XYZ file of C-alpha atoms in Angstrom:
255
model
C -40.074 -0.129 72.279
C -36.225 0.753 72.590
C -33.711 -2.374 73.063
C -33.247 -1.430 76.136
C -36.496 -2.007 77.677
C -37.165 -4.887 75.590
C -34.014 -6.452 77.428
C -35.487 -5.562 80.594
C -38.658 -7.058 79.738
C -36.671 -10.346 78.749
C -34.389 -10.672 81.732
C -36.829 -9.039 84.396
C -40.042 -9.459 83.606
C -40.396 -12.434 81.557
C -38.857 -15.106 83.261
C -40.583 -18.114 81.110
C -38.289 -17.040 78.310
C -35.143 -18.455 80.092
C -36.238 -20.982 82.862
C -37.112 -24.505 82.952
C -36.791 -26.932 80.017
C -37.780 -24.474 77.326
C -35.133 -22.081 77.866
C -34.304 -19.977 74.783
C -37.307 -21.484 72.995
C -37.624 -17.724 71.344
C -33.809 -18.341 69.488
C -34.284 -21.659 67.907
C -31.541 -21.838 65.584
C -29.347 -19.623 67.401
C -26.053 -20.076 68.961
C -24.701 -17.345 70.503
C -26.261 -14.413 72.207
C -25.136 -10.849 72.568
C -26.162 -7.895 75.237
C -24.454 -4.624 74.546
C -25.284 -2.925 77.735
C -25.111 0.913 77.967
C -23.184 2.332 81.191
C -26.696 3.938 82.337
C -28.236 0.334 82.505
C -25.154 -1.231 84.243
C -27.949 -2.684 86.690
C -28.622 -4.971 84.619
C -25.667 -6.955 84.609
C -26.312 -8.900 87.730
C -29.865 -10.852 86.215
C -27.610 -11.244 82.483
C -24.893 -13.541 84.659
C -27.451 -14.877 86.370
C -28.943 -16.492 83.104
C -25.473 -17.766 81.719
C -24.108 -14.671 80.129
C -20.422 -13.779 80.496
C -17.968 -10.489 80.114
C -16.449 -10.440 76.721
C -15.108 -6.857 76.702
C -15.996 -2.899 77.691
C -15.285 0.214 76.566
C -15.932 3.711 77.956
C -19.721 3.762 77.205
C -20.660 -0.119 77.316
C -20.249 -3.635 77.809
C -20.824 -5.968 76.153
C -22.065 -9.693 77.371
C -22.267 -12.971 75.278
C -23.918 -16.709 76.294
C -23.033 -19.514 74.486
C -26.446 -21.807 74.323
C -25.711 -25.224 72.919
C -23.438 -27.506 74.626
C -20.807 -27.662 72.706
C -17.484 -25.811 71.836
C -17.770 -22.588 72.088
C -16.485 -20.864 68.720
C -17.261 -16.996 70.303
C -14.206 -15.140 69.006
C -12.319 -13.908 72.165
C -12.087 -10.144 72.878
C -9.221 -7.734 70.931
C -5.752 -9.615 71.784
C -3.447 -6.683 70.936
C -1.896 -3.467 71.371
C -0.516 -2.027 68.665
C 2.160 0.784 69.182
C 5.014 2.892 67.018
C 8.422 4.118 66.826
C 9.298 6.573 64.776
C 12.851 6.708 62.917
C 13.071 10.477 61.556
C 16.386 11.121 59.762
C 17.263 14.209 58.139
C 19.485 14.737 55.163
C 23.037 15.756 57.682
C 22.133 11.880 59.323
C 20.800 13.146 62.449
C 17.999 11.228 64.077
C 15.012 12.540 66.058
C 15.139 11.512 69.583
C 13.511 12.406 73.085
C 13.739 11.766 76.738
C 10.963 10.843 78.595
C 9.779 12.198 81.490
C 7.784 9.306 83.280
C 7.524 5.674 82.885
C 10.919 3.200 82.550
C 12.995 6.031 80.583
C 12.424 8.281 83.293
C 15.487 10.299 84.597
C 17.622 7.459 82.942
C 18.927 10.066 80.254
C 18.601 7.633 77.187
C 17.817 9.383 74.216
C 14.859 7.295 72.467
C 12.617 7.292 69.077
C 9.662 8.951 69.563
C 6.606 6.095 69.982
C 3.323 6.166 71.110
C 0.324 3.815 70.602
C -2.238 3.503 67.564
C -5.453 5.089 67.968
C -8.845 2.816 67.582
C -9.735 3.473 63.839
C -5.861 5.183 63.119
C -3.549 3.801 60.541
C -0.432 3.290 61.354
C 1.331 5.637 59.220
C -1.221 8.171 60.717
C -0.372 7.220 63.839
C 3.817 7.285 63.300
C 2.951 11.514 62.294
C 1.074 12.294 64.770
C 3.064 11.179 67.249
C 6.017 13.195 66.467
C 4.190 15.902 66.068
C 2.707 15.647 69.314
C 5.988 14.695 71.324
C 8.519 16.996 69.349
C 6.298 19.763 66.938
C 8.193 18.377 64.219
C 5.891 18.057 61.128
C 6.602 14.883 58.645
C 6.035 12.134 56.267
C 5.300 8.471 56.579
C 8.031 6.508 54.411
C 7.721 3.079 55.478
C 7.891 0.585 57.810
C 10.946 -0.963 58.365
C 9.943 -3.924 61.076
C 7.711 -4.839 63.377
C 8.000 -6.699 66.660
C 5.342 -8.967 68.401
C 5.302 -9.502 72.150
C 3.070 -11.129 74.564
C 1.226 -10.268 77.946
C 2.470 -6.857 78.054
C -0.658 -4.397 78.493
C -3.295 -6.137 81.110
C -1.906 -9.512 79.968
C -2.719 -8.855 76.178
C -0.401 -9.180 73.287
C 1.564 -6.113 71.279
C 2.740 -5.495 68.127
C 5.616 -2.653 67.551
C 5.822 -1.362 64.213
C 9.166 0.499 63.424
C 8.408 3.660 61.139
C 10.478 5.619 58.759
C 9.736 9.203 58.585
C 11.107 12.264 55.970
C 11.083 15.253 58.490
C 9.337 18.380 56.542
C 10.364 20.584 59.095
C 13.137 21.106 61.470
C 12.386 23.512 64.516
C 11.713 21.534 67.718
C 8.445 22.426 69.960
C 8.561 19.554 72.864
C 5.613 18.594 74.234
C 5.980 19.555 77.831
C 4.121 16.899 79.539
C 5.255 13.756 78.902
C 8.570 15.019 76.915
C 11.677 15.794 78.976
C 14.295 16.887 76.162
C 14.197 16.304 72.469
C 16.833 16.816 70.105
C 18.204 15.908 66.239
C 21.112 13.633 67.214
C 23.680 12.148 64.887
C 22.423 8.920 64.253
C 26.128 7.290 65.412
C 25.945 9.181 68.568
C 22.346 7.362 69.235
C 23.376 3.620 67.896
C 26.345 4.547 70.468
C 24.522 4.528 73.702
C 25.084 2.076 76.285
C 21.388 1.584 76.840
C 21.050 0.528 72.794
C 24.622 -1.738 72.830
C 23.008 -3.507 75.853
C 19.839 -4.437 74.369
C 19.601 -6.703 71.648
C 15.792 -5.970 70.117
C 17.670 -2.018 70.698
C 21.027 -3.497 68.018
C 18.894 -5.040 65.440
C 16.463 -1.384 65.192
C 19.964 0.245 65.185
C 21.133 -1.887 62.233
C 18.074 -1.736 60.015
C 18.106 1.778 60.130
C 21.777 1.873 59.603
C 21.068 -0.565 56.930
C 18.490 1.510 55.050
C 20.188 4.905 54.949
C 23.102 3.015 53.606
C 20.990 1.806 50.815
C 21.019 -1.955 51.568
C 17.514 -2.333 53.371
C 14.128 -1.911 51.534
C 11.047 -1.861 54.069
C 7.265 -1.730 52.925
C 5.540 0.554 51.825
C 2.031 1.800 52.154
C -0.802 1.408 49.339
C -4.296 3.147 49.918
C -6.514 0.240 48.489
C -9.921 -1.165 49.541
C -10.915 -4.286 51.290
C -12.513 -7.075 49.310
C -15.906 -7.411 50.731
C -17.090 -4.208 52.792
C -14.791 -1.679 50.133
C -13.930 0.444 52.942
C -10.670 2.143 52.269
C -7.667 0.725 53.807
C -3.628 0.530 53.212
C -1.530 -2.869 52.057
C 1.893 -1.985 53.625
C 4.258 -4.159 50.997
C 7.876 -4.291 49.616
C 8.867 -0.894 47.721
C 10.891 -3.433 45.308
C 7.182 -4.717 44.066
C 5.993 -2.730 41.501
C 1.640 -3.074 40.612
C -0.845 -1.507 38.158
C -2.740 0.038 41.376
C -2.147 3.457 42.729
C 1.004 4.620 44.160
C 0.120 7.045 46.487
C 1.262 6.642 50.167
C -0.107 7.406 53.227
């Protein structure tokens, strides 16, 4: 018998599981309950509420429905709380920076010249993410360096929170392919003429980006790193992003 039809059993069928004053006699010692409902049984969503259970979060092919069954605090842990996105600084060796104009959203037909940035795939690391997405937006191939800050916001993307991480790339090559639909114009820009604009002088997050990258390719700024390692329990591969000034025993290879 498949999951699925031994939910429908539970919730449709056997009603003596959930009513009356041995409800949930069948999960003695249980606190929490969890339904991960495929889209093609989205009917039964309507007799799960019924009996207590609540939305905790969906994603193209499911959703996924939790109860809480003793009266007290519920310790659930709440769904995914952010977004996490990038901006990629790529400087090449004459100081000129890789920008782009946008052709939708709040840069649209504003002609401010912008990192390229782009959000962080589920299961992508973030120096992944920060080549890819210059790739994608400008052709340009490169190389994850570091990352020189990070910013954390709040209700920004359907009220959740999200984390900008500002990413130095080494451009490995130089010829400019756009990408057509979501890129307006794309350029390599002296870095002063960018830092210049009146769009980055009028926004303060905008000055302090502008000074840490002035900062590091004057030498005086050290951002972190990334360190393929493994995590301590599950030993799935993962990075540490930490200080270049912090020298270890472990392998040196970055992303």
């Amino acid at each position: 018998m498949s999951p699925w039809t031994l939910l429908s059993l539970v919730l449709c069928l056997e009603p003596h599981f959930l009513i009356g004053d041995n409800r949930w006699t069948c999960l003695q010692g249980k606190r929490g309950v969890w339904i991960k409902l495929p889209i093609e049984l989205v009917t039964l969503v309507e007799p799960a509420v019924k009996e207590g259970f609540y939305y905790h979060h969906a994603e193209p092919k499911y959703l996924m429905l939790v109860n809480w069954l003793p009266g007290t605090a519920n310790t659930i842990p709440a769904n995914a709380t952010h977004r996490v996105g990038i901006g990629a600084f790529v400087i090449n060796e004459r100081n000129e920076v890789l920008v782009v104009q946008e052709k939708s959203g709040r840069f649209r037909g504003t002609g401010v010249w912008k990192f390229p940035t782009g959000v962080v795939d589920e299961g992508e690391d973030i120096c992944d993410a920060a080549v890819r997405e210059v790739k994608e937006e400008t052709g340009v191939n490169a190389k994850f360096v570091e990352i020189l800050a990070f910013r954390q916001s709040h209700k920004s993307f359907f009220d959740k929170s999200d984390l900008f991480f500002v990413c130095m790339l080494q451009p490995l090559s130089f010829d400019i392919h756009k990408q057509d639909a979501e890129i307006e114009a794309a350029q390599w820009m002296p870095f002063e003429q960018y830092a210049a604009q009146p769009f980055v002088h009028g926004h303060e997050l905008l000055r302090y980006i502008s000074d840490i990258c002035s900062a590091k390719m004057e030498g005086r700024y050290t951002g972190f790193s990334s360190v393929p390692t493994v995590t301590s329990f599950s030993q799935k591969n993962t990075y540490l992003y930490m200080n270049g000034n912090v020298r270890t025993n472990s392998r040196d290879d970055p992303c």
